[in-house]
Amino acid sequence: MSGSVSPLAPKTFAEMPALRGVRMATAAAGIKYKNRTDVLMMLFDRPASVAGVFTRSKCPSAPVDHCRQNLPGGIARAVVVNSGNANAFTGKKGREATRLTAEAAAKAVGCSEAEVFLASTGVIGEPLDATKFAGVLDELAASATQDFWFEAAKAIMTTDTYPKVATRSAEIGGVKVAINGIAKGAGMIAPDMATMLSFVVTDADIAPAALQALLQAGVEPTFNSVTVDSDTSTSDTLMLFATGAAAGDGQAKVEDAADPRLDGFRAALDDLLRDLALQVVRDGEGARKMVEVTVEGAENDAAAKRIALSIANSPLVKTAVAGEDANWGRVVMAVGKSGEMAERDRLAIWFGDIRVAVEGERDPAYSEAAATAVMQGETIPIRVDIGLGSGRATVYTCDLTKEYVEINGDYRS
Amino acid sequence: MSGSVSPLAPKTFAEMPALRGVRMATAAAGIKYKNRTDVLMMLFDRPASVAGVFTRSKCPSAPVDHCRQNLPGGIARAVVVNSGNANAFTGKKGREATRLTAEAAAKAVGCSEAEVFLASTGVIGEPLDATKFAGVLDELAASATQDFWFEAAKAIMTTDTYPKVATRSAEIGGVKVAINGIAKGAGMIAPDMATMLSFVVTDADIAPAALQALLQAGVEPTFNSVTVDSDTSTSDTLMLFATGAAAGDGQAKVEDAADPRLDGFRAALDDLLRDLALQVVRDGEGARKMVEVTVEGAENDAAAKRIALSIANSPLVKTAVAGEDANWGRVVMAVGKSGEMAERDRLAIWFGDIRVAVEGERDPAYSEAAATAVMQGETIPIRVDIGLGSGRATVYTCDLTKEYVEINGDYRS
């Protein structure tokens, strides 16, 4: 954990209500950190539907392999998460550690190992001593409570400077349901999917296949559209669980993601995912400004997103933002290097509401003072019109500061 | 120009001999900088063969467009280069500026505008006032001398902390020929092709098509294998000229790049290009360490290069190098995010001669002290064996330091 809280941190945190059907507990197992919690256990009172999306890294962590293997079962009873060690690139020892942890959790909960999901975050390549879990999981299972979301978010932090929580509610067929989520960043954040870890739970009664479809659609404009440093983690894990407790209020189980009864739920879920994803960006390592890059007029949406990511990941754009320099020439550079169709003489660029370039050159009405005023804000909107088609995408990132270099150069985070 | 010289700067500069058939002069035209030269004119006594490779940006500068248009003619009589303004994204005004400059140069030299080549480096998006050239080109053409290479290299610098020069000699059919080159960096450096600007001249007599083939082959393992910050310039220009003066010593003109008489010349040219490209990396903005990333055992050479670039461009790898942290987990991350075939359990990683990881986990003999000792050197060799095939590539980069953020955040460079 860094010493000082991000200047972009939320002024207040969401009040996290208890959510029926799930309980949590945390422990300080001394995996790497001292004097803080580093293990989270999440328990479902009854088998919950589960959906998940994971890193596209070709070298995923052992817990990611474990979750991918269990996901087709569609049922979760417990989740165990640790911070301080990613259990990635740990070979056979890593697989042994996930096996031991799942076994201990299954025993503590009284379920099958196939119903246990795992996630680890922290240093890559150091063996994870799973015996550190053995002593605490029984105790965690016994002491878990519903009203523990904020503590849960704190236990999974690494270089995060604040815990990330969000809550929403919706109606399914006239029955009120809730959605709670937690996430952690804060570096090695790039699509797809830029979250490191996030766990979202609803008390709605939704079948696993429908839940998976909802999550896959929801992740695209949210966690898959944020980047801190273009570096994709080996551990990225976003899981969505449905405890089904709302069935007790008469909510009829939804089997199909296209069911119109899910419209309100889908909107609430997407909104919550966006909230958590932006909290991750706003806590990007060393971040002092948030940048919202919108590309429109591209050949298609995928091209627009690639151009937006080229801008959002450009060190020269990000350092210019850090320096409050309205250096739109670097935006041109990033469009040009993206490899996507672009015609210099059709490009237009805005910083906030200030159009700085149009038709391949500086806007005739360009005002350095007006552009600089935009750069001095906390959120920097950059908009580019490619002028070729109707493709559109928005991507979120933060600036690149000396603090990012310090955080990542000065110790093994 | 930055205040202090890169710690990786050469201890001594090459003595640059005069090269028959080419003369140079520089001027201080006040394009952006004060109290320094910012215009270089290069003149060929007789029509020289010309070859060139340029940025792959979709938004190239007006001078790049100009050069591409003239290149098929194969003949050069003059080159005009300015620093301080890239004449990029300057629309019709930019094209008008290149036309005016080419016209003035052609008049000063007494040649066709199609025989004039142009390059500009500096800020993107600001109109370049070409009338600033008008007054100086006549004078430069009149005063140009052969013995002016070092001054030429100085006139094209922007954020470079030292001028980049190199010289080699070779024999073609028993006749001695020379090759001289200059280059500038120092940010917005990424394949392809990471040079910003470089001009190489030989007195050999080689036809344009052969020269172009030599240059295209030579650029791949050199300028196309260096990256400072993954940002590709709109202005990248590497040109190779052959004055043909060696014909006076009896060198028979070479028409075909495959001619075995060119073997020694090719080797000397490739070596000079490598020398200049590495000088660019060693002057990367804020650089304190050079990093040499070698990937072997990949599916093929192209895959090896993509993996090597993924490592070399990773902010987390580059900050770890800056912090002298042997954080090989980040190398695993960068392999994983490259999208290329890789199997965790076959990977092996070395820092210098120290194998830090093997068969998907930390090397059993891993010594933090030994790995850290490698990181404390000035050049950091990182080697990765993917263990799948025989693809191989080496890429050169530098570390990412607070100084990079400062240089690019604190003023419009």
Short mmCIF file of C-alpha atoms in Angstrom, two decimals, chain B residues 24 40 108 176 344 357 368 388:
data_model
loop_
_atom_site.label_atom_id
_atom_site.label_comp_id
_atom_site.label_asym_id
_atom_site.label_seq_id
_atom_site.Cartn_x
_atom_site.Cartn_y
_atom_site.Cartn_z
CA MET B 24 27.15 20.59 -45.50
CA LEU B 40 21.10 21.74 -41.90
CA ALA B 108 20.11 27.81 -54.39
CA LYS B 176 38.02 1.75 -50.66
CA ARG B 344 4.29 -21.04 -18.78
CA ALA B 357 13.26 -18.78 -13.78
CA GLU B 368 18.42 -12.35 -5.25
CA LEU B 388 8.62 -23.81 -28.34
#
